[in-house]
CSV table of C-alpha atoms in Angstrom, one decimal:
chain,number,residue,atom,x,y,z
A,1,ALA,CA,48.3,12.5,-16.3
A,2,PRO,CA,51.4,14.7,-16.5
A,3,TRP,CA,52.0,16.5,-19.8
A,4,PRO,CA,54.1,14.2,-21.9
A,5,GLY,CA,56.7,16.8,-22.5
A,6,ILE,CA,58.9,17.0,-25.5
A,7,ASP,CA,58.9,13.1,-25.7
A,8,ALA,CA,55.6,13.5,-27.4
A,9,MET,CA,57.5,14.9,-30.4
A,10,PRO,CA,60.4,12.7,-31.5
A,11,LEU,CA,63.6,14.5,-31.9
A,12,THR,CA,63.6,14.5,-35.6
A,13,LEU,CA,66.4,16.5,-37.2
A,14,GLN,CA,66.7,17.2,-40.9
A,15,ARG,CA,70.3,16.3,-40.4
A,16,SER,CA,70.6,13.6,-37.8
A,17,ASP,CA,74.4,13.9,-37.8
A,18,LEU,CA,74.1,17.2,-36.0
A,19,GLN,CA,73.3,15.3,-32.8
A,20,ARG,CA,76.8,14.4,-31.8
A,21,SER,CA,77.8,12.2,-28.8
A,22,SER,CA,81.6,12.5,-28.9
A,23,HIS,CA,84.4,14.8,-28.0
A,24,TYR,CA,86.0,16.8,-30.8
A,25,ILE,CA,89.8,16.9,-30.4
A,26,GLY,CA,92.4,17.6,-33.0
A,27,GLY,CA,89.8,17.3,-35.8
A,28,ARG,CA,88.6,13.9,-34.6
A,29,TRP,CA,85.3,12.8,-33.0
A,30,CYS,CA,86.4,10.6,-30.1
A,31,GLU,CA,85.3,9.1,-26.8
A,32,ALA,CA,86.7,10.0,-23.4
A,33,VAL,CA,90.0,8.4,-22.6
A,34,GLY,CA,88.5,6.6,-19.7
A,35,GLY,CA,85.4,5.6,-21.6
A,36,ALA,CA,83.0,7.3,-19.1
A,37,ARG,CA,79.8,8.9,-20.3
A,38,HIS,CA,77.2,11.1,-18.6
A,39,ASP,CA,73.5,11.6,-19.4
A,40,VAL,CA,71.8,14.6,-20.9
A,41,GLU,CA,68.3,15.2,-19.5
A,42,ASP,CA,65.2,16.8,-20.9
A,43,PRO,CA,64.2,19.4,-18.3
A,44,ALA,CA,60.5,19.1,-19.4
A,45,THR,CA,60.5,15.4,-18.2
A,46,ALA,CA,63.6,15.1,-16.0
A,47,ARG,CA,64.5,12.0,-18.0
A,48,ALA,CA,67.7,11.2,-19.9
A,49,PHE,CA,67.4,11.1,-23.6
A,50,ALA,CA,71.1,11.2,-24.7
A,51,SER,CA,74.6,10.8,-23.4
A,52,VAL,CA,78.0,12.3,-24.1
A,53,PRO,CA,81.6,11.6,-23.0
A,54,ASP,CA,82.5,12.4,-19.4
A,55,ALA,CA,85.9,13.9,-19.7
A,56,ASP,CA,88.7,13.9,-17.2
A,57,ALA,CA,92.1,15.6,-17.0
A,58,ARG,CA,93.5,13.4,-19.8
A,59,ASP,CA,90.9,14.5,-22.3
A,60,ALA,CA,91.4,18.2,-21.3
A,61,ASN,CA,95.2,17.8,-21.8
A,62,ALA,CA,94.6,16.1,-25.2
A,63,ALA,CA,92.5,19.1,-26.3
A,64,LEU,CA,95.1,21.5,-25.1
A,65,GLU,CA,97.9,19.7,-26.9
A,66,ALA,CA,95.9,19.8,-30.2
A,67,ALA,CA,95.1,23.5,-29.8
A,68,HIS,CA,98.7,24.4,-28.9
A,69,ALA,CA,100.0,22.5,-31.9
A,70,ALA,CA,97.5,24.1,-34.3
A,71,PHE,CA,98.2,27.7,-33.1
A,72,PRO,CA,101.3,28.6,-35.2
A,73,ALA,CA,99.6,27.7,-38.5
A,74,TRP,CA,96.2,29.2,-37.7
A,75,ARG,CA,97.7,32.6,-36.6
A,76,ALA,CA,99.6,32.7,-39.9
A,77,VAL,CA,96.4,32.3,-41.9
A,78,PRO,CA,95.6,35.7,-43.5
A,79,ALA,CA,92.9,37.6,-41.6
A,80,ARG,CA,90.6,37.7,-44.7
A,81,ASP,CA,90.8,34.0,-45.1
A,82,ARG,CA,89.9,33.5,-41.4
A,83,SER,CA,87.0,35.9,-42.0
A,84,ARG,CA,85.8,33.7,-44.9
A,85,ILE,CA,85.9,30.6,-42.8
A,86,VAL,CA,84.0,32.2,-39.9
A,87,ALA,CA,81.4,33.6,-42.4
A,88,ARG,CA,80.9,30.1,-43.8
A,89,TRP,CA,80.3,28.9,-40.3
A,90,ASN,CA,77.6,31.6,-39.8
A,91,ALA,CA,75.9,30.6,-43.1
A,92,LEU,CA,75.7,26.9,-42.0
A,93,VAL,CA,74.3,27.9,-38.6
A,94,LEU,CA,71.6,29.9,-40.2
A,95,GLN,CA,70.9,27.1,-42.8
A,96,HIS,CA,70.4,24.6,-39.9
A,97,LYS,CA,68.7,26.9,-37.4
A,98,GLU,CA,65.6,24.7,-37.0
A,99,ASP,CA,67.7,21.7,-36.1
A,100,LEU,CA,69.9,23.6,-33.7
A,101,ALA,CA,66.8,25.1,-32.1
A,102,ARG,CA,65.3,21.6,-31.6
A,103,LEU,CA,68.4,20.6,-29.8
A,104,ILE,CA,68.2,23.7,-27.6
A,105,SER,CA,64.6,23.1,-26.7
A,106,ARG,CA,65.3,19.4,-26.0
A,107,GLU,CA,68.2,19.9,-23.6
A,108,GLN,CA,67.5,23.4,-22.2
A,109,GLY,CA,63.7,23.5,-22.3
A,110,LYS,CA,63.0,26.9,-23.8
A,111,PRO,CA,60.1,27.1,-26.3
A,112,LEU,CA,61.0,26.3,-29.9
A,113,ALA,CA,60.2,29.8,-31.2
A,114,GLU,CA,62.5,31.3,-28.5
A,115,ALA,CA,65.2,28.7,-29.3
A,116,ILE,CA,65.1,29.7,-33.0
A,117,GLY,CA,65.5,33.3,-31.8
A,118,GLU,CA,68.6,32.3,-29.8
A,119,ILE,CA,70.2,30.7,-32.9
A,120,ALA,CA,69.7,34.0,-34.8
A,121,TYR,CA,71.3,35.8,-31.8
A,122,ALA,CA,74.2,33.4,-31.8
A,123,ALA,CA,74.7,33.8,-35.6
A,124,SER,CA,74.7,37.5,-35.2
A,125,TYR,CA,77.9,37.3,-33.2
A,126,ILE,CA,79.5,34.8,-35.7
A,127,GLU,CA,78.6,37.2,-38.5
A,128,TRP,CA,79.9,40.2,-36.6
A,129,PHE,CA,83.3,38.7,-35.8
A,130,ALA,CA,83.7,37.3,-39.4
A,131,GLY,CA,83.6,41.0,-40.4
A,132,GLU,CA,85.8,42.1,-37.6
A,133,ALA,CA,88.5,39.6,-38.6
A,134,ALA,CA,89.2,41.5,-41.8
A,135,ARG,CA,89.4,44.9,-39.9
A,136,ILE,CA,92.1,44.2,-37.4
A,137,THR,CA,94.4,47.3,-37.3
A,138,GLY,CA,97.2,48.7,-35.2
A,139,ASP,CA,98.8,52.1,-34.8
A,140,VAL,CA,101.6,54.0,-36.5
A,141,ILE,CA,103.1,56.2,-33.8
A,142,ALA,CA,104.7,59.5,-34.5
A,143,ALA,CA,108.4,59.0,-33.7
A,144,PRO,CA,109.9,61.5,-31.3
A,145,VAL,CA,113.3,61.4,-33.0
A,146,ALA,CA,114.5,61.2,-36.6
A,147,GLY,CA,115.4,57.9,-38.2
A,148,ARG,CA,113.0,55.8,-36.2
A,149,GLN,CA,109.7,53.9,-37.0
A,150,MET,CA,107.3,53.0,-34.2
A,151,LEU,CA,104.4,50.7,-34.7
A,152,ALA,CA,101.8,49.0,-32.4
A,153,VAL,CA,100.5,45.8,-33.9
A,154,LYS,CA,97.8,43.4,-32.6
A,155,GLU,CA,98.5,39.7,-32.3
A,156,PRO,CA,96.4,36.8,-31.1
A,157,VAL,CA,97.1,35.9,-27.5
A,158,GLY,CA,97.3,32.1,-28.1
A,159,VAL,CA,95.2,29.2,-26.9
A,160,ILE,CA,91.8,30.2,-25.4
A,161,ALA,CA,89.8,28.2,-22.9
A,162,ALA,CA,86.1,28.9,-23.2
A,163,ILE,CA,83.6,27.7,-20.5
A,164,SER,CA,80.0,28.4,-21.3
A,165,PRO,CA,76.7,28.2,-19.4
A,166,TRP,CA,73.5,26.3,-19.9
A,167,ASN,CA,71.0,29.1,-20.2
A,168,PHE,CA,72.0,30.1,-23.8
A,169,PRO,CA,73.8,27.0,-25.0
A,170,ALA,CA,74.3,28.4,-28.6
A,171,ALA,CA,74.7,32.1,-28.1
A,172,MET,CA,77.2,32.1,-25.2
A,173,ILE,CA,79.6,29.7,-26.8
A,174,ALA,CA,79.3,31.3,-30.2
A,175,ARG,CA,80.2,34.8,-28.8
A,176,LYS,CA,83.4,33.2,-27.3
A,177,ILE,CA,84.5,31.0,-30.1
A,178,ALA,CA,83.8,33.4,-33.0
A,179,PRO,CA,86.0,36.2,-31.8
A,180,ALA,CA,88.8,33.8,-30.8
A,181,LEU,CA,88.8,32.3,-34.3
A,182,ALA,CA,88.6,35.7,-35.9
A,183,ALA,CA,91.6,36.9,-33.9
A,184,GLY,CA,93.7,33.9,-34.9
A,185,CYS,CA,93.5,32.1,-31.6
A,186,THR,CA,92.9,28.4,-31.1
A,187,VAL,CA,90.3,27.1,-28.7
A,188,VAL,CA,89.6,24.5,-26.0
A,189,ALA,CA,86.0,24.6,-24.9
A,190,LYS,CA,83.7,23.0,-22.3
A,191,PRO,CA,80.0,23.6,-22.5
A,192,ALA,CA,77.8,23.3,-19.5
A,193,GLU,CA,77.1,19.8,-18.4
A,194,ASP,CA,73.3,20.3,-18.8
A,195,THR,CA,73.5,21.4,-22.4
A,196,PRO,CA,76.3,19.9,-24.4
A,197,LEU,CA,74.5,18.9,-27.6
A,198,THR,CA,74.0,22.4,-29.0
A,199,ALA,CA,77.7,23.1,-28.6
A,200,LEU,CA,78.7,19.9,-30.2
A,201,ALA,CA,76.4,20.6,-33.2
A,202,LEU,CA,77.9,24.1,-33.6
A,203,VAL,CA,81.4,22.5,-33.6
A,204,ALA,CA,80.3,20.1,-36.3
A,205,LEU,CA,79.2,23.0,-38.4
A,206,ALA,CA,82.5,24.8,-37.8
A,207,GLU,CA,84.3,21.7,-39.0
A,208,GLU,CA,82.2,21.7,-42.1
A,209,ALA,CA,82.9,25.4,-42.7
A,210,GLY,CA,86.6,24.6,-42.9
A,211,VAL,CA,88.0,25.3,-39.5
A,212,PRO,CA,91.3,23.3,-39.5
A,213,ALA,CA,91.9,20.3,-37.3
A,214,GLY,CA,93.1,21.3,-33.8
A,215,VAL,CA,92.0,25.0,-34.1
A,216,LEU,CA,88.7,24.2,-32.3
A,217,ASN,CA,88.5,21.5,-29.7
A,218,LEU,CA,85.5,20.7,-27.4
A,219,VAL,CA,85.2,18.3,-24.5
A,220,THR,CA,82.1,17.5,-22.5
A,221,ALA,CA,82.1,16.7,-18.8
A,222,SER,CA,79.7,16.0,-15.9
A,223,ARG,CA,79.3,18.4,-13.0
A,224,ALA,CA,81.5,16.1,-10.9
A,225,ASN,CA,84.3,16.0,-13.5
A,226,ALA,CA,84.2,19.6,-14.7
A,227,PRO,CA,86.6,21.0,-12.1
A,228,ALA,CA,89.3,18.4,-13.1
A,229,VAL,CA,88.9,19.4,-16.7
A,230,VAL,CA,89.1,23.1,-16.2
A,231,ASP,CA,92.0,22.8,-13.7
A,232,VAL,CA,94.2,21.4,-16.4
A,233,TRP,CA,93.6,24.6,-18.5
A,234,LEU,CA,94.0,26.8,-15.5
A,235,GLN,CA,97.3,25.4,-14.5
A,236,ASP,CA,98.9,25.2,-17.9
A,237,ALA,CA,100.7,28.4,-19.1
A,238,ARG,CA,100.0,27.4,-22.7
A,239,VAL,CA,96.4,28.6,-22.2
A,240,ARG,CA,96.8,32.3,-22.5
A,241,LYS,CA,93.2,33.4,-21.9
A,242,LEU,CA,90.2,32.1,-20.2
A,243,THR,CA,86.6,33.3,-21.0
A,244,PHE,CA,83.8,32.2,-18.7
A,245,THR,CA,80.1,33.0,-18.2
A,246,GLY,CA,78.6,31.8,-15.0
A,247,SER,CA,78.3,32.4,-11.3
A,248,THR,CA,80.4,34.9,-9.3
A,249,PRO,CA,81.7,32.3,-6.9
A,250,VAL,CA,83.1,30.2,-9.8
A,251,GLY,CA,84.4,33.3,-11.4
A,252,ARG,CA,86.4,34.2,-8.2
A,253,HIS,CA,87.9,30.7,-8.2
A,254,LEU,CA,88.9,31.0,-11.9
A,255,ALA,CA,90.5,34.4,-11.3
A,256,ARG,CA,92.5,33.2,-8.4
A,257,ALA,CA,93.6,30.0,-10.1
A,258,SER,CA,94.6,31.9,-13.3
A,259,ALA,CA,96.9,34.2,-11.4
A,260,ASP,CA,99.9,31.9,-11.3
A,261,THR,CA,100.1,31.8,-15.1
A,262,PHE,CA,98.9,35.4,-15.7
A,263,LYS,CA,96.1,34.5,-18.0
A,264,LYS,CA,94.0,37.1,-19.7
A,265,LEU,CA,90.4,36.8,-18.4
A,266,SER,CA,86.9,37.6,-19.5
A,267,LEU,CA,84.4,36.9,-16.7
A,268,GLU,CA,80.7,37.5,-17.2
A,269,LEU,CA,79.3,36.7,-13.8
A,270,GLY,CA,76.1,37.0,-11.7
A,271,GLY,CA,73.7,40.0,-11.6
A,272,ASN,CA,71.0,41.5,-9.5
A,273,ALA,CA,69.5,43.9,-12.0
A,274,PRO,CA,67.3,46.8,-10.9
A,275,PHE,CA,64.3,47.9,-13.0
A,276,ILE,CA,63.1,51.4,-12.1
A,277,VAL,CA,59.7,52.9,-13.2
A,278,PHE,CA,59.3,56.6,-12.6
A,279,ASP,CA,56.0,58.4,-12.3
A,280,ASP,CA,56.4,60.0,-15.7
A,281,ALA,CA,57.0,56.8,-17.5
A,282,ASP,CA,55.0,55.3,-20.3
A,283,LEU,CA,53.5,52.5,-18.2
A,284,ASP,CA,52.5,50.3,-21.1
A,285,ALA,CA,56.0,50.6,-22.6
A,286,ALA,CA,57.5,49.8,-19.1
A,287,VAL,CA,55.4,46.7,-18.8
A,288,ASP,CA,56.4,45.6,-22.3
A,289,GLY,CA,60.1,46.2,-21.4
A,290,LEU,CA,59.9,44.3,-18.2
A,291,MET,CA,58.1,41.3,-19.8
A,292,ALA,CA,60.9,41.1,-22.4
A,293,ALA,CA,63.7,41.5,-19.9
A,294,LYS,CA,62.3,39.3,-17.2
A,295,PHE,CA,60.5,36.4,-18.8
A,296,ARG,CA,62.9,35.6,-21.7
A,297,ASN,CA,64.1,32.1,-21.0
A,298,ALA,CA,61.8,31.8,-18.0
A,299,GLY,CA,63.8,34.4,-16.2
A,300,GLN,CA,67.0,32.4,-16.4
A,301,THR,CA,69.2,35.2,-17.8
A,302,CYS,CA,72.0,37.1,-16.2
A,303,VAL,CA,70.6,40.5,-17.2
A,304,SER,CA,67.1,39.6,-16.0
A,305,PRO,CA,65.6,42.2,-13.6
A,306,ASN,CA,65.7,40.9,-10.1
A,307,ARG,CA,64.4,44.0,-8.3
A,308,VAL,CA,61.6,46.1,-9.7
A,309,TYR,CA,61.1,49.6,-8.2
A,310,VAL,CA,57.9,51.5,-9.1
A,311,HIS,CA,57.1,55.0,-8.0
A,312,ASP,CA,54.3,55.3,-5.5
A,313,ALA,CA,52.1,57.4,-7.8
A,314,VAL,CA,52.0,54.7,-10.5
A,315,HIS,CA,52.6,51.6,-8.4
A,316,ASP,CA,49.0,50.2,-8.4
A,317,ALA,CA,48.4,50.9,-12.0
A,318,PHE,CA,51.7,49.4,-13.1
A,319,VAL,CA,51.2,46.2,-10.9
A,320,GLY,CA,47.7,45.8,-12.3
A,321,LYS,CA,48.9,45.9,-15.9
A,322,LEU,CA,51.9,43.7,-15.1
A,323,ALA,CA,50.0,41.0,-13.2
A,324,ALA,CA,47.4,40.7,-16.0
A,325,ARG,CA,50.2,40.2,-18.5
A,326,VAL,CA,52.1,37.7,-16.4
A,327,ALA,CA,48.9,35.7,-15.5
A,328,ALA,CA,48.3,35.3,-19.2
A,329,LEU,CA,51.7,33.7,-20.0
A,330,LYS,CA,51.4,30.2,-21.4
A,331,VAL,CA,53.5,27.8,-19.4
A,332,ALA,CA,54.2,24.5,-21.3
A,333,PRO,CA,56.9,22.3,-22.7
A,334,ALA,CA,58.5,23.2,-26.0
A,335,THR,CA,56.2,20.7,-27.8
A,336,ASP,CA,53.4,23.1,-27.3
A,337,PRO,CA,53.6,25.7,-30.1
A,338,GLN,CA,51.8,28.2,-27.9
A,339,ALA,CA,54.4,27.9,-25.1
A,340,GLN,CA,55.9,31.1,-23.8
A,341,ILE,CA,57.5,29.8,-20.6
A,342,GLY,CA,59.2,26.4,-20.5
A,343,PRO,CA,60.6,24.4,-17.6
A,344,LEU,CA,63.4,25.6,-15.4
A,345,ILE,CA,66.7,23.8,-16.1
A,346,ASN,CA,66.4,21.3,-13.2
A,347,ALA,CA,64.8,20.7,-9.8
A,348,LYS,CA,67.4,22.7,-7.9
A,349,ALA,CA,66.4,25.8,-9.9
A,350,VAL,CA,62.8,25.3,-9.1
A,351,GLU,CA,63.6,24.9,-5.4
A,352,LYS,CA,65.4,28.2,-5.4
A,353,VAL,CA,62.6,30.1,-7.0
A,354,ASP,CA,60.0,28.6,-4.6
A,355,ARG,CA,62.3,29.3,-1.7
A,356,HIS,CA,62.5,32.9,-2.6
A,357,VAL,CA,58.7,33.2,-3.1
A,358,GLN,CA,57.9,31.4,0.2
A,359,ASP,CA,60.5,33.5,2.1
A,360,ALA,CA,59.0,36.7,0.8
A,361,LEU,CA,55.4,35.7,1.6
A,362,SER,CA,56.5,34.7,5.1
A,363,LYS,CA,57.9,38.1,5.6
A,364,GLY,CA,54.8,40.0,4.6
A,365,ALA,CA,54.9,40.1,0.8
A,366,THR,CA,51.6,39.9,-1.1
A,367,LEU,CA,51.0,37.6,-4.1
A,368,ALA,CA,49.7,39.4,-7.1
A,369,THR,CA,49.7,36.4,-9.4
A,370,GLY,CA,51.4,33.0,-9.6
A,371,GLY,CA,53.5,31.6,-6.7
A,372,LYS,CA,53.3,27.9,-7.1
A,373,ARG,CA,54.8,24.9,-8.8
A,374,LEU,CA,53.0,23.2,-11.7
A,375,PRO,CA,53.4,19.5,-11.1
A,376,GLU,CA,50.7,18.7,-13.6
A,377,LEU,CA,53.2,19.8,-16.3
A,378,GLY,CA,56.3,18.2,-14.9
A,379,THR,CA,58.9,18.4,-12.2
A,380,ASN,CA,60.6,21.6,-13.3
A,381,PHE,CA,57.7,24.0,-14.1
A,382,TYR,CA,56.9,27.1,-12.0
A,383,GLN,CA,54.2,29.7,-12.4
A,384,PRO,CA,55.3,33.1,-13.4
A,385,THR,CA,55.0,35.2,-10.2
A,386,VAL,CA,54.5,38.8,-9.2
A,387,LEU,CA,55.0,39.9,-5.6
A,388,THR,CA,54.2,43.3,-4.0
A,389,GLY,CA,54.9,44.7,-0.5
A,390,VAL,CA,58.5,43.3,-0.6
A,391,GLY,CA,61.5,44.5,1.4
A,392,ASN,CA,65.3,44.2,1.5
A,393,ASP,CA,65.1,41.7,4.3
A,394,MET,CA,63.9,39.1,1.9
A,395,GLU,CA,66.3,36.5,0.3
A,396,PHE,CA,65.8,37.6,-3.3
A,397,ALA,CA,67.1,41.1,-2.5
A,398,CYS,CA,70.7,39.8,-2.1
A,399,GLU,CA,70.6,36.6,-4.1
A,400,GLU,CA,69.8,36.3,-7.8
A,401,THR,CA,66.6,34.4,-8.3
A,402,PHE,CA,67.2,33.2,-11.9
A,403,GLY,CA,63.6,32.3,-12.5
A,404,PRO,CA,60.2,33.7,-13.4
A,405,MET,CA,59.6,35.8,-10.2
A,406,VAL,CA,59.0,39.6,-10.2
A,407,PRO,CA,59.2,41.4,-6.8
A,408,VAL,CA,57.9,45.0,-6.9
A,409,PHE,CA,59.2,47.6,-4.5
A,410,ARG,CA,57.6,51.1,-3.9
A,411,PHE,CA,59.7,54.3,-3.9
A,412,ASP,CA,59.1,58.0,-4.0
A,413,ASP,CA,62.6,59.6,-4.1
A,414,GLU,CA,65.0,59.4,-7.0
A,415,ALA,CA,68.2,59.6,-5.0
A,416,ALA,CA,67.0,56.9,-2.6
A,417,VAL,CA,66.0,54.5,-5.4
A,418,VAL,CA,69.4,55.0,-7.1
A,419,ALA,CA,71.1,54.1,-3.8
A,420,GLU,CA,68.9,51.0,-3.5
A,421,ALA,CA,69.6,50.0,-7.1
A,422,ASN,CA,73.4,50.4,-6.5
A,423,GLY,CA,73.2,48.7,-3.1
A,424,THR,CA,74.5,45.3,-4.3
A,425,PRO,CA,77.9,43.8,-5.0
A,426,TYR,CA,76.8,43.2,-8.6
A,427,GLY,CA,76.9,45.5,-11.6
A,428,LEU,CA,75.8,43.8,-14.8
A,429,ALA,CA,72.6,45.4,-16.0
A,430,SER,CA,70.2,48.2,-14.9
A,431,TYR,CA,67.0,49.5,-16.5
A,432,PHE,CA,64.8,52.6,-16.0
A,433,TYR,CA,61.8,54.2,-17.6
A,434,THR,CA,61.2,57.9,-17.6
A,435,ARG,CA,60.3,60.7,-20.1
A,436,ASP,CA,62.5,63.3,-18.3
A,437,VAL,CA,65.6,63.9,-20.4
A,438,ARG,CA,67.4,65.4,-17.4
A,439,ARG,CA,66.7,62.4,-15.3
A,440,ILE,CA,67.9,60.2,-18.1
A,441,ALA,CA,71.3,62.0,-18.0
A,442,ARG,CA,71.5,61.7,-14.2
A,443,LEU,CA,70.7,58.0,-13.9
A,444,SER,CA,72.8,57.1,-16.9
A,445,ALA,CA,75.8,58.4,-15.0
A,446,ALA,CA,74.7,57.3,-11.5
A,447,LEU,CA,73.8,53.6,-12.1
A,448,GLU,CA,76.6,51.2,-11.4
A,449,SER,CA,76.4,48.6,-14.1
A,450,GLY,CA,78.0,47.7,-17.4
A,451,LEU,CA,74.7,47.8,-19.3
A,452,VAL,CA,71.9,50.3,-18.9
A,453,GLY,CA,68.5,50.0,-20.6
A,454,ILE,CA,66.8,53.4,-20.9
A,455,ASN,CA,63.2,52.9,-21.9
A,456,GLU,CA,64.3,49.6,-23.3
A,457,GLY,CA,64.1,46.1,-21.9
A,458,ALA,CA,66.1,44.2,-24.7
A,459,VAL,CA,69.6,45.6,-24.6
A,460,ALA,CA,71.9,42.9,-25.9
A,461,SER,CA,73.4,43.3,-29.4
A,462,GLU,CA,76.4,41.9,-31.2
A,463,ALA,CA,77.4,45.5,-32.0
A,464,ALA,CA,77.5,46.6,-28.4
A,465,PRO,CA,80.0,45.7,-25.6
A,466,PHE,CA,78.4,43.2,-23.2
A,467,GLY,CA,79.7,42.8,-19.7
A,468,GLY,CA,79.6,44.0,-16.1
A,469,ILE,CA,81.5,45.7,-13.3
A,470,LYS,CA,82.0,45.0,-9.6
A,471,ALA,CA,81.2,41.4,-8.7
A,472,SER,CA,79.6,40.9,-12.2
A,473,GLY,CA,83.1,40.5,-13.6
A,474,TYR,CA,85.2,42.2,-16.3
A,475,GLY,CA,86.0,42.0,-19.9
A,476,ARG,CA,83.5,42.6,-22.8
A,477,GLU,CA,81.9,40.4,-25.4
A,478,GLY,CA,80.6,41.6,-28.7
A,479,SER,CA,81.4,44.9,-30.5
A,480,ARG,CA,84.8,45.9,-31.8
A,481,HIS,CA,86.1,45.8,-28.2
A,482,GLY,CA,85.2,42.1,-28.0
A,483,LEU,CA,87.9,41.2,-30.5
A,484,ASP,CA,90.5,43.0,-28.6
A,485,GLU,CA,89.9,40.7,-25.6
A,486,TYR,CA,91.5,37.9,-27.7
A,487,MET,CA,94.5,40.0,-28.8
A,488,HIS,CA,97.4,41.9,-27.3
A,489,PHE,CA,99.5,44.8,-28.5
A,490,LYS,CA,103.1,44.4,-29.6
A,491,TYR,CA,105.2,47.6,-29.9
A,492,LEU,CA,107.8,47.6,-32.7
A,493,CYS,CA,110.5,50.2,-32.7
A,494,GLN,CA,113.0,50.2,-35.6
A,495,GLY,CA,115.9,52.6,-35.6
A,496,GLY,CA,118.7,53.4,-38.0
A,497,LEU,CA,116.4,54.6,-40.7
A,498,GLY,CA,117.8,58.2,-41.0
């Protein structure tokens, strides 16, 4: 019989009120204006276990009205007081990390231990921006003439629209909302249709932390209704910034549609990350780094290595070590405490991974391990896979797989592999392993990506600017620069002081 999935473990939260099933608009938990709802499915079983409101344009507009009305008062709150509220939110998130993790595992599928790790990651951004809120500064400019004072001050841009993805349902929305609140902006938000429950729980804790009514508003919508919701925010000039994490095609649409109202944009889009292993690399460290970078969240991350290049001299040794590690990964639902790889988000995701694997095999690739679905576990499970003998004529080479598949290329020339690594429209993340300090300097400069992991596979940090270049978007999240994305400069020039 199929593995019973997470249904074998009742969704028992220490605080049952954290599983919300309503919009949050203007400080009220409410239903969609039209009364529609949509289901939330457990990816381990492909069965619905909850439902949330299915918003339309009317709900989106109500959220915007609330955020617009709340902005003048919120921007006037002293920065240190905003800092304290965001810090209380962080404390509540950490206090309830197990409940939040259970919601993530249930609606997104990742193993519980990994979900707890995501909550810690989400909280790190909330804590970081709580601190940054109290450190907002401008510039005093040396006046070129006597009797004049010149200042540059930072101000919140206004209402923010935040659209977050399903792969990290806590971390991605936290690192958008936290800096917005810290800067003095108000927020309208829409989480991914697959994973709304985690976002709703985070909003409930923000309300508990003292975020005033109307400052933070969240609506949920089905895949079919999402465009109508977002279009309201795109077309309305009262939304002064849009922040989005997701696919490049959707990012292009948002950029075009934002142009008429000149919105500020942060777009963290698709990737096609290279991972390069040179002949002088520490192979064990390189395998460790690849495992961390590739198989977190079953490969469903935007910075996941999509193309692995290994020098001829160490190719066979590296593949042997890698295949052994990958074959040993435990694939299971989140109910299994030993699970390391959970289900993919839905059947469409599984189809894409399998299509890439089968396409590669049909064009001459060799299977080192994995390569098949796991129907005995459920609809959405796929074996972690390693392929060798791959080429640029294969589909994965130009299309992000977003799943647990590692294709390994051979190379023997540094300049050629750098050209291959850069030979993609995307530029989010790159990784390389070498012990040669001169090569480190060369590749750090040559690789075309917003993030570069040098002998390191886990690069994300709340203290560092996260974001891409080229078709991977623009804008940065995290770091002190992440707060500036939610503010603008105002230049003040006062004369007659002489």
